C-alpha positions as CSV (number, residue, x, y, z in Angstrom):
1,M,0.0,0.0,0.0
2,A,2.8,2.4,0.8
3,E,4.5,1.7,-2.6
4,K,1.1,2.3,-4.3
5,N,0.7,5.7,-2.6
6,K,4.2,6.7,-3.6
7,K,3.3,6.3,-7.3
8,K,0.3,8.5,-6.9
9,I,0.9,12.1,-7.9
10,F,-1.9,13.2,-5.5
11,D,-3.7,11.2,-2.9
12,T,-7.3,12.6,-2.8
13,S,-8.4,10.5,0.2
14,L,-5.5,11.8,2.2
15,F,-6.3,15.3,1.2
16,K,-10.0,14.9,2.2
17,R,-8.8,13.7,5.6
18,L,-6.6,16.7,6.0
19,L,-9.5,19.1,5.1
20,H,-11.5,17.5,7.9
21,Y,-9.3,19.5,10.3
22,I,-10.4,22.8,8.7
23,K,-14.0,22.4,9.9
24,P,-13.5,24.4,13.2
25,Y,-12.1,27.3,11.2
26,K,-14.7,27.6,8.4
27,T,-15.0,31.4,8.7
28,V,-11.2,31.8,8.2
29,F,-11.3,29.3,5.3
30,I,-14.1,31.3,3.6
31,I,-12.2,34.6,4.1
32,S,-9.1,33.0,2.5
33,L,-11.1,31.8,-0.5
34,V,-12.7,35.2,-1.0
35,C,-9.2,36.7,-1.0
36,V,-8.1,34.1,-3.5
37,V,-10.9,35.1,-5.8
38,G,-10.0,38.8,-5.3
39,L,-6.4,38.1,-6.3
40,A,-7.5,36.4,-9.5
41,V,-10.2,38.9,-10.6
42,F,-8.4,42.2,-9.6
43,G,-5.2,41.0,-11.2
44,A,-6.8,40.0,-14.5
45,L,-8.9,43.2,-14.7
46,R,-5.9,45.6,-14.8
47,P,-4.7,44.6,-18.3
48,R,-8.3,44.7,-19.5
49,I,-8.7,48.3,-18.3
50,L,-5.3,49.2,-19.8
51,K,-6.4,48.0,-23.2
52,D,-9.4,50.3,-23.1
53,A,-7.3,53.2,-21.9
54,I,-4.9,52.7,-24.9
55,D,-7.6,52.0,-27.6
56,V,-10.2,54.5,-26.5
57,K,-8.1,57.4,-25.2
58,I,-4.4,57.2,-26.3
59,A,-5.0,55.9,-29.8
60,N,-7.6,58.7,-30.4
61,K,-5.5,61.2,-28.5
62,E,-8.4,61.9,-26.1
63,Y,-7.0,63.2,-22.8
64,G,-10.4,63.6,-21.2
65,G,-11.2,60.5,-19.1
66,F,-7.7,59.1,-19.4
67,M,-7.0,59.7,-15.7
68,F,-10.3,58.0,-14.9
69,Y,-8.9,54.7,-16.4
70,M,-5.6,55.2,-14.5
71,G,-7.6,55.7,-11.3
72,I,-9.5,52.5,-11.9
73,M,-6.2,50.6,-12.4
74,L,-4.9,52.1,-9.1
75,V,-8.0,51.0,-7.2
76,L,-7.7,47.5,-8.7
77,L,-4.0,47.4,-7.7
78,V,-4.8,48.5,-4.1
79,L,-7.6,45.9,-3.9
80,E,-5.2,43.2,-5.2
81,V,-2.6,44.2,-2.6
82,V,-5.2,44.1,0.2
83,S,-6.4,40.7,-1.0
84,Q,-2.9,39.4,-1.0
85,L,-2.2,40.8,2.5
86,L,-5.3,39.3,4.0
87,F,-4.7,36.0,2.1
88,I,-1.2,35.6,3.4
89,Y,-2.2,36.3,7.0
90,Y,-5.4,34.1,7.1
91,A,-4.0,31.2,5.1
92,S,-1.0,31.0,7.3
93,W,-3.1,31.4,10.4
94,L,-5.3,28.6,9.2
95,G,-2.3,26.4,8.5
96,Q,-0.8,26.9,11.9
97,S,-4.2,26.3,13.6
98,V,-4.7,23.1,11.8
99,V,-1.2,22.0,12.6
100,K,-1.6,22.8,16.3
101,D,-4.7,20.6,16.4
102,I,-3.0,17.7,14.6
103,R,0.2,18.0,16.7
104,V,-1.8,18.0,20.0
105,K,-3.8,15.0,18.8
106,L,-0.6,13.2,17.7
107,F,1.2,13.8,21.0
108,K,-1.9,12.7,23.0
109,H,-2.0,9.5,20.8
110,I,1.7,8.8,21.4
111,L,1.3,9.2,25.2
112,K,-1.1,6.2,25.1
113,F,1.2,3.8,23.2
114,K,2.4,0.6,24.7
115,M,6.0,0.3,25.6
116,T,6.4,-2.2,22.8
117,Y,5.9,0.6,20.3
118,F,8.7,2.7,21.8
119,D,10.9,-0.4,22.0
120,K,10.7,-0.7,18.2
121,S,10.5,2.9,17.2
122,S,13.2,5.5,16.6
123,V,12.9,8.6,18.9
124,G,14.3,10.7,16.1
125,V,11.6,9.6,13.6
126,L,8.9,10.4,16.2
127,I,10.4,13.9,16.7
128,T,10.4,14.4,12.9
129,R,6.8,13.5,12.8
130,A,5.8,15.8,15.6
131,V,7.9,18.8,14.6
132,T,9.4,19.0,11.0
133,D,6.5,17.2,9.3
134,M,4.0,19.4,11.0
135,E,5.6,22.5,9.4
136,R,5.3,20.9,6.0
137,I,1.6,20.3,6.6
138,A,1.2,24.0,7.5
139,D,2.7,24.9,4.2
140,I,-0.1,23.1,2.4
141,F,-2.4,26.0,3.4
142,G,0.0,28.9,3.4
143,Q,1.8,28.1,0.2
144,G,0.2,25.2,-1.5
145,L,-3.5,24.7,-1.5
146,F,-4.8,28.2,-1.8
147,M,-2.0,29.4,-4.0
148,I,-2.7,26.7,-6.5
149,F,-6.4,27.5,-6.4
150,S,-5.6,31.2,-6.8
151,D,-3.3,30.6,-9.8
152,M,-5.8,28.3,-11.5
153,L,-8.6,30.8,-11.0
154,K,-6.4,33.6,-12.3
155,M,-5.5,31.5,-15.4
156,L,-9.1,30.8,-16.1
157,V,-10.1,34.5,-15.8
158,V,-7.1,35.6,-17.9
159,A,-7.9,33.0,-20.6
160,V,-11.6,34.2,-20.8
161,F,-10.5,37.8,-21.0
162,M,-7.9,37.0,-23.7
163,A,-10.4,35.1,-25.8
164,F,-12.9,37.9,-25.4
165,I,-10.4,40.5,-26.5
166,N,-8.7,38.8,-29.4
167,L,-9.5,35.2,-30.3
168,K,-6.8,34.9,-32.9
169,L,-4.0,35.9,-30.6
170,S,-5.5,33.8,-27.8
171,L,-5.3,30.7,-30.0
172,I,-1.6,31.2,-30.5
173,V,-1.2,31.4,-26.7
174,F,-3.4,28.4,-26.1
175,A,-1.5,26.3,-28.7
176,T,1.7,26.4,-26.7
177,M,0.1,25.7,-23.3
178,P,0.0,21.9,-23.8
179,I,3.8,21.9,-23.8
180,I,3.9,23.5,-20.3
181,I,1.1,21.2,-19.1
182,V,2.9,18.0,-20.2
183,A,6.2,19.3,-18.8
184,T,4.5,20.1,-15.5
185,K,2.9,16.7,-15.1
186,I,6.3,15.0,-15.7
187,F,7.9,17.4,-13.3
188,Q,5.4,16.7,-10.6
189,K,5.8,12.9,-11.0
190,Y,9.6,13.0,-10.5
191,M,9.5,15.6,-7.7
192,K,7.1,13.5,-5.7
193,R,9.7,10.7,-5.7
194,A,12.5,13.1,-4.9
195,F,10.6,14.5,-1.9
196,E,9.9,11.1,-0.5
197,D,13.7,10.4,-0.5
198,V,14.3,13.8,1.1
199,R,11.8,13.2,3.9
200,T,13.3,9.7,4.6
201,E,16.8,11.1,4.9
202,V,15.6,13.9,7.2
203,S,14.2,11.3,9.5
204,N,17.5,9.3,9.3
205,L,19.4,12.5,10.2
206,N,17.2,13.3,13.1
207,S,17.5,9.8,14.5
208,F,21.2,9.6,14.1
209,V,22.0,13.0,15.7
210,Q,19.5,12.5,18.5
211,E,21.0,9.1,19.5
212,R,24.7,10.3,19.2
213,V,24.1,13.4,21.2
214,T,22.4,11.4,23.9
215,G,25.2,8.8,23.9
216,M,28.1,11.3,23.5
217,K,29.8,10.0,26.7
218,I,30.0,6.5,25.3
219,L,31.3,7.7,22.0
220,Q,34.1,9.7,23.7
221,L,34.9,7.0,26.2
222,F,35.5,4.5,23.4
223,T,37.0,7.1,21.0
224,R,34.4,6.5,18.3
225,E,34.3,10.1,17.2
226,A,36.0,9.5,13.9
227,T,33.8,6.5,13.1
228,E,30.6,8.3,13.9
229,Y,31.7,11.4,12.0
230,R,32.2,9.2,8.9
231,K,28.7,7.7,9.4
232,F,27.2,11.2,9.7
233,K,29.0,12.4,6.6
234,A,27.5,9.4,4.7
235,I,24.0,10.1,5.9
236,N,24.4,13.8,5.2
237,E,25.6,13.1,1.7
238,R,22.5,11.0,1.0
239,H,20.4,13.9,2.3
240,K,22.3,16.3,0.1
241,K,21.8,14.1,-3.0
242,G,18.1,13.9,-2.3
243,W,17.8,17.7,-2.3
244,L,20.1,18.1,-5.3
245,K,17.8,15.8,-7.2
246,T,15.0,18.2,-6.6
247,V,17.3,21.1,-7.6
248,W,18.2,19.3,-10.8
249,Y,14.5,18.8,-11.7
250,N,13.9,22.5,-11.0
251,S,16.9,23.6,-13.1
252,I,15.5,21.6,-16.1
253,F,11.8,22.5,-15.8
254,F,11.8,26.2,-15.1
255,P,14.1,27.3,-17.9
256,I,12.0,25.3,-20.4
257,A,8.8,26.9,-19.0
258,E,10.4,30.4,-19.3
259,F,11.6,29.7,-22.8
260,V,8.1,28.6,-24.0
261,S,6.6,31.6,-22.3
262,S,9.0,34.0,-24.0
263,L,8.6,32.2,-27.4
264,T,4.8,32.6,-27.1
265,M,5.2,36.3,-26.3
266,A,7.4,36.7,-29.4
267,L,4.9,34.9,-31.6
268,V,2.0,37.1,-30.3
269,I,3.9,40.3,-30.9
270,L,5.1,39.1,-34.3
271,V,1.6,38.0,-35.6
272,G,-0.3,40.7,-33.8
273,G,2.1,43.4,-34.9
274,F,1.8,42.5,-38.6
275,T,-1.9,42.2,-38.3
276,A,-2.2,45.6,-36.6
277,L,-0.2,47.2,-39.4
278,N,-2.9,46.3,-41.9
279,V,-5.6,48.8,-42.7
280,G,-8.9,47.9,-41.1
281,A,-7.2,45.3,-38.8
282,T,-9.1,44.0,-35.9
283,T,-6.0,43.8,-33.7
284,T,-5.3,47.0,-31.9
285,L,-2.3,48.4,-30.0
286,G,-4.3,47.9,-26.8
287,D,-4.6,44.2,-27.6
288,L,-0.9,43.8,-28.0
289,I,-0.1,45.7,-24.8
290,S,-2.7,43.8,-22.8
291,F,-1.5,40.5,-24.1
292,T,2.1,41.3,-23.0
293,M,0.6,41.5,-19.5
294,F,-1.8,38.6,-19.9
295,I,0.8,36.0,-21.1
296,P,2.9,36.2,-17.9
297,M,-0.3,36.0,-15.9
298,L,-1.3,32.9,-17.8
299,F,2.1,31.1,-18.1
300,R,3.8,32.0,-14.8
301,P,1.0,30.6,-12.6
302,L,1.0,27.5,-14.8
303,Y,4.6,26.6,-14.2
304,Q,4.7,28.0,-10.7
305,I,1.8,25.7,-9.9
306,A,4.4,23.0,-10.3
307,N,6.5,24.6,-7.7
308,K,3.5,25.1,-5.4
309,F,2.4,21.6,-6.1
310,N,5.8,20.5,-4.8
311,T,5.1,22.3,-1.6
312,L,1.7,20.7,-1.5
313,Q,3.2,17.3,-2.2
314,M,5.8,17.7,0.6
315,G,3.0,18.6,2.9
316,M,1.0,15.6,1.7
317,V,4.0,13.3,2.2
318,A,4.4,14.7,5.7
319,A,0.6,14.3,6.4
320,D,0.8,10.7,5.3
321,R,3.6,10.0,7.7
322,V,1.8,11.7,10.6
323,F,-1.5,10.0,9.9
324,R,0.3,6.7,9.8
325,V,1.4,7.3,13.4
326,L,-2.1,8.4,14.3
327,D,-3.5,5.3,12.7
328,T,-1.2,3.0,14.7
329,T,-3.2,1.0,17.2
330,S,-0.7,0.2,19.9
331,N,-2.6,1.3,22.9
332,I,-3.2,-0.7,26.1
333,N,-6.9,-1.6,26.2
334,D,-8.3,0.7,28.9
335,H,-11.8,-0.8,29.3
336,G,-11.7,-1.1,33.0
337,T,-14.5,0.5,35.0
338,I,-13.3,0.2,38.6
339,E,-11.6,3.3,40.0
340,A,-8.8,2.2,42.3
341,N,-8.7,4.9,44.9
342,H,-6.6,2.9,47.4
343,F,-5.2,-0.6,47.6
344,N,-4.7,-2.7,50.7
345,G,-1.8,-4.1,48.7
346,K,-2.4,-7.9,48.2
347,I,-0.9,-8.9,44.8
348,E,-1.5,-12.2,43.0
349,F,0.1,-13.5,39.9
350,D,-1.8,-16.5,38.6
351,N,-0.1,-18.6,36.0
352,V,1.0,-15.5,34.1
353,R,2.7,-16.1,30.7
354,F,4.2,-13.3,28.6
355,S,6.4,-12.8,25.6
356,Y,7.9,-9.6,24.1
357,I,8.3,-11.5,20.8
358,K,5.7,-14.0,19.7
359,D,6.5,-17.6,20.7
360,E,9.5,-16.5,22.8
361,E,8.2,-16.6,26.3
362,V,9.8,-14.4,29.0
363,L,7.5,-15.5,31.8
364,K,6.5,-19.2,31.8
365,G,3.5,-19.7,34.0
366,V,4.6,-17.5,37.0
367,S,2.4,-17.7,40.1
368,F,3.0,-16.1,43.5
369,N,1.2,-14.0,46.2
370,V,2.2,-10.9,48.0
371,E,0.3,-10.2,51.1
372,A,-0.8,-6.7,52.0
373,G,2.0,-4.8,53.7
374,E,4.6,-7.4,52.9
375,T,8.1,-6.6,51.4
376,V,8.9,-9.1,48.8
377,A,12.2,-9.3,47.0
378,I,12.7,-10.8,43.6
379,V,16.2,-12.0,42.6
380,G,17.7,-13.9,39.7
381,A,20.2,-13.6,36.9
382,T,19.9,-11.0,34.2
383,G,17.0,-11.9,31.8
384,A,15.3,-14.0,34.4
385,G,12.1,-11.9,34.1
386,K,12.3,-9.8,37.2
387,S,11.7,-6.4,35.6
388,T,9.1,-7.9,33.3
389,I,6.9,-8.5,36.4
390,I,7.0,-4.8,37.2
391,N,6.1,-3.9,33.6
392,L,3.1,-6.2,33.7
393,L,1.9,-5.1,37.1
394,N,1.8,-1.5,35.7
395,R,0.2,-2.8,32.5
396,F,2.9,-1.4,30.3
397,Y,2.4,-4.6,28.3
398,E,-0.5,-7.0,28.0
399,I,0.0,-10.6,29.3
400,D,-0.4,-13.5,27.0
401,S,-2.5,-15.5,29.5
402,G,-3.2,-15.9,33.2
403,H,-4.3,-13.2,35.6
404,I,-2.8,-10.4,37.7
405,R,-5.0,-9.3,40.6
406,V,-4.7,-6.6,43.3
407,D,-6.9,-7.0,46.3
408,G,-8.7,-9.8,44.4
409,T,-9.6,-7.6,41.4
410,D,-8.1,-8.3,38.0
411,I,-6.0,-5.2,37.0
412,K,-7.7,-5.3,33.5
413,D,-11.0,-4.4,35.3
414,M,-9.5,-1.2,36.7
415,T,-9.0,2.1,34.9
416,L,-5.4,2.4,33.7
417,S,-4.8,5.8,35.3
418,S,-6.2,4.8,38.7
419,L,-4.1,1.6,38.7
420,R,-0.9,3.4,38.0
421,N,-1.7,6.2,40.4
422,Q,-1.6,3.6,43.3
423,I,1.8,2.1,42.2
424,A,5.1,4.0,42.5
425,V,8.3,2.7,40.8
426,V,11.9,3.6,41.6
427,L,14.0,2.5,38.6
428,Q,17.7,1.8,38.4
429,D,18.0,4.2,35.5
430,V,16.5,7.4,36.8
431,F,15.1,9.8,34.2
432,L,15.0,13.5,35.2
433,F,13.7,16.3,33.0
434,A,15.6,19.6,32.3
435,D,13.7,21.3,35.1
436,T,13.9,22.1,38.8
437,I,14.1,19.4,41.5
438,L,10.7,20.4,42.7
439,N,9.0,19.9,39.3
440,N,10.9,16.6,38.8
441,I,9.5,15.4,42.1
442,T,5.9,16.6,41.6
443,L,5.9,16.2,37.8
444,N,3.7,19.4,37.9
445,N,1.0,17.7,39.8
446,E,-1.1,20.6,41.2
447,Y,-2.2,18.5,44.1
448,I,1.3,18.2,45.5
449,T,2.6,21.4,47.1
450,E,6.1,22.4,47.8
451,E,5.3,22.0,51.5
452,D,4.3,18.4,50.9
453,V,7.6,17.8,49.1
454,V,9.7,19.4,51.9
455,S,7.8,17.4,54.5
456,A,8.4,14.1,52.6
457,A,12.1,14.9,52.1
458,K,12.5,15.4,55.8
459,A,10.7,12.2,56.5
460,I,13.0,10.1,54.4
461,G,16.2,12.0,55.4
462,I,17.2,13.8,52.2
463,H,16.1,17.4,52.9
464,D,19.6,18.4,53.9
465,F,21.0,17.1,50.7
466,I,18.5,19.1,48.6
467,T,19.0,22.3,50.5
468,S,22.7,22.1,50.1
469,L,22.3,22.5,46.3
470,P,22.2,26.1,44.8
471,G,18.6,27.1,44.9
472,G,17.6,24.1,46.9
473,Y,14.3,22.6,45.6
474,H,14.4,25.1,42.7
475,Y,17.8,23.9,41.4
476,N,17.7,23.1,37.7
477,V,19.2,19.7,37.1
478,K,19.4,20.2,33.3
479,E,18.7,17.5,30.7
480,R,18.4,14.0,32.1
481,G,19.7,15.4,35.5
482,V,23.4,15.7,34.4
483,M,24.0,18.2,37.2
484,L,23.5,15.5,39.8
485,S,25.4,12.3,40.6
486,S,23.7,8.9,40.0
487,G,23.2,8.6,43.8
488,Q,21.6,12.0,44.0
489,R,19.3,11.3,41.1
490,Q,18.3,8.0,42.8
491,L,17.4,10.0,46.0
492,I,15.2,12.3,43.9
493,S,13.4,9.3,42.4
494,F,12.8,7.9,45.9
495,L,11.3,11.2,47.0
496,R,9.2,11.4,43.7
497,A,7.8,8.0,44.6
498,Y,7.2,8.7,48.3
499,V,5.4,12.0,47.8
500,T,2.6,10.4,45.8
501,N,1.8,8.2,48.9
502,P,1.4,5.0,46.8
503,S,-0.4,1.9,48.0
504,I,2.3,-0.3,46.3
505,L,6.0,0.5,46.0
506,I,8.4,-1.1,43.5
507,L,12.2,-0.7,43.8
508,D,14.0,-1.9,40.7
509,E,17.7,-2.4,41.6
510,A,17.6,1.1,43.2
511,T,21.1,0.7,44.9
512,S,23.0,-1.0,42.1
513,S,25.1,1.9,40.9
514,V,25.5,4.4,43.8
515,D,28.3,5.3,46.2
516,S,28.3,4.0,49.8
517,Y,27.1,7.4,51.3
518,S,24.2,7.6,48.9
519,E,23.5,3.9,49.5
520,Q,23.1,4.5,53.2
521,L,20.7,7.4,52.5
522,I,18.8,5.2,50.1
523,Q,18.7,2.3,52.6
524,D,17.3,4.7,55.3
525,A,14.8,6.1,52.7
526,T,13.8,2.6,51.8
527,D,13.1,1.6,55.4
528,T,10.8,4.7,55.7
529,I,8.9,4.5,52.5
530,T,8.3,0.7,52.6
531,K,6.9,0.8,56.1
532,G,3.2,0.0,56.2
533,R,2.8,-0.6,52.4
534,T,3.3,-3.5,50.0
535,S,6.7,-3.4,48.5
536,I,8.4,-5.3,45.8
537,V,12.2,-5.0,45.7
538,I,14.3,-6.2,42.8
539,A,18.0,-6.5,43.6
540,H,21.2,-8.1,42.4
541,R,22.9,-7.3,45.7
542,L,21.4,-9.8,48.0
543,A,22.7,-8.1,51.1
544,T,20.1,-5.4,50.7
545,I,17.1,-7.7,50.8
546,Q,17.9,-10.0,53.7
547,Q,15.1,-8.5,55.9
548,A,12.4,-9.1,53.2
549,D,9.3,-11.0,54.3
550,K,9.6,-13.2,51.3
551,I,12.2,-13.8,48.5
552,I,11.2,-15.0,45.1
553,V,14.1,-16.6,43.1
554,M,13.6,-16.6,39.3
555,D,15.5,-18.3,36.5
556,A,14.7,-18.3,32.8
557,G,11.2,-16.9,33.3
558,Q,10.2,-19.3,36.1
559,I,10.1,-19.3,39.9
560,V,12.6,-21.8,41.1
561,E,12.6,-21.0,44.9
562,M,10.6,-19.0,47.4
563,G,11.0,-18.3,51.1
564,T,12.8,-16.1,53.6
565,H,16.5,-15.4,53.5
566,K,17.2,-17.8,56.3
567,S,15.0,-20.6,54.9
568,L,16.5,-20.3,51.4
569,L,20.1,-20.5,52.8
570,K,19.2,-23.8,54.5
571,K,18.5,-25.5,51.1
572,K,21.4,-27.6,50.1
573,E,22.5,-26.8,46.5
574,G,19.8,-24.2,46.4
575,Y,19.8,-21.6,43.7
576,Y,19.6,-18.7,46.1
577,K,22.2,-20.1,48.4
578,N,24.6,-20.4,45.5
579,L,24.0,-16.8,44.4
580,Y,24.5,-15.6,48.0
581,E,27.7,-17.5,48.5
582,V,29.1,-16.3,45.2
583,Q,28.4,-12.7,46.1
584,F,29.7,-13.2,49.7
585,L,33.0,-14.7,48.4
586,K,33.4,-11.7,46.0
587,A,32.8,-9.3,48.8
588,E,35.4,-11.1,50.9
589,A,37.9,-11.0,48.1
590,I,37.4,-7.3,47.7
């Protein structure tokens, strides 16, 4: 289907869908159309009035009334200028308003995607869709759609006036027009393909730059600057070639169109001039002068339509890409009707099976219970399925089979927002926005005040750390929190989780990459925020979970052991015992 659309010069179904977004702005749309009509009519009337001024007044040397004709031409010129001014403003306003609506709808749609979509999609491509492609859609209205309609209307009015004034000269002009029309159609066809290539390379550039800037530390650590520079040059070269292809087509088409226009003008003057010299000729000097104004009005819009059609096509290509994202159905089914205002905290996994990739199970019939208020630890090797359990409890992914219940209710029966509002997660890789500490904690939740944040920080023992920073709670941590250490970022994430007062708390390897001082602060914070609420702790370092009420040991997507720290250590050749002894021996060696 995508290949079929590429071969189309113009996708009418896509265009109709785009016009649907104009409905809220009908008045502005009508004003723009009126201005378009004004541009066509006022522009075409000026040569017609000039013809009468020459034939009626100048040819007969009648000075009386000559200024009247000049006055009319001045009025028409002013009206044309006013129409153009209003058109440019309202058409651009309409384009930006439509784009605003589509962009808001797109972002809202993206916010509801499953994590699977983001796992497989390029961030750079999504940024291109939400930013660059949107500007191309705006150009459809400001420079494409209305301008094409204006030019076509002007051509029609000019052609009628020309035929009415002098049919013989008009036929000469009309005879050369098929050359421009055929050239324009060929031009449009090749430009459509060229712009597809350009948009693809723009997306590739955005993706490449976004990933490399984000991972700049890795590039510099492993001295990959030269390699990545060569890769960037290659992508940029493809982008340049895509644009040069459009320049090449333009450099061929427009000189040909200008040559045909000039040749037509010469033929009209030649034939019309000889005809006007004959006694009793029907061709007048006014005819010749008006035709020298009419021909550019007829031909220039004709081949400029091709250029404007390019703008329209670029916008259509961009719209097609944006609508493809909007048409993507990758949302978690949010059909639950139960509002989870508070959980006691009992969690039940009942024979849960799940796979990120079809037929490659990550969880293979996992069943366990967490009683309300318990702290349960989940341990196991990398890839055992520990983090997957967190993702499924929050419904970032849909399970293949089985049931997940909280307080006896299947989580699918709850509204998605109310379920996630009752669960707080502290991840190993903490993401902070380029904003203040306060806003990173509250995430701009109007129901959480600064006083609430300060009180929570004091409760878990990190108030002094925050106030020691310049600006305290209003310290800007910059993009991804680069102004803080990993331990400090982790403390912020603990406070972010605690201040929401969750019913269920999940700690995903929260102390795996922090210094000893931060670890002690985090351990104290953990003791505070887990008290009195159900908590699930995922950890590689077994020393941090010895006091857990229950430890679940996983391997290859299955639960292999379950019990307390002491009971699991008593199992001869036990999986947990082996993990603990290996870590203990490593610690002794260090």
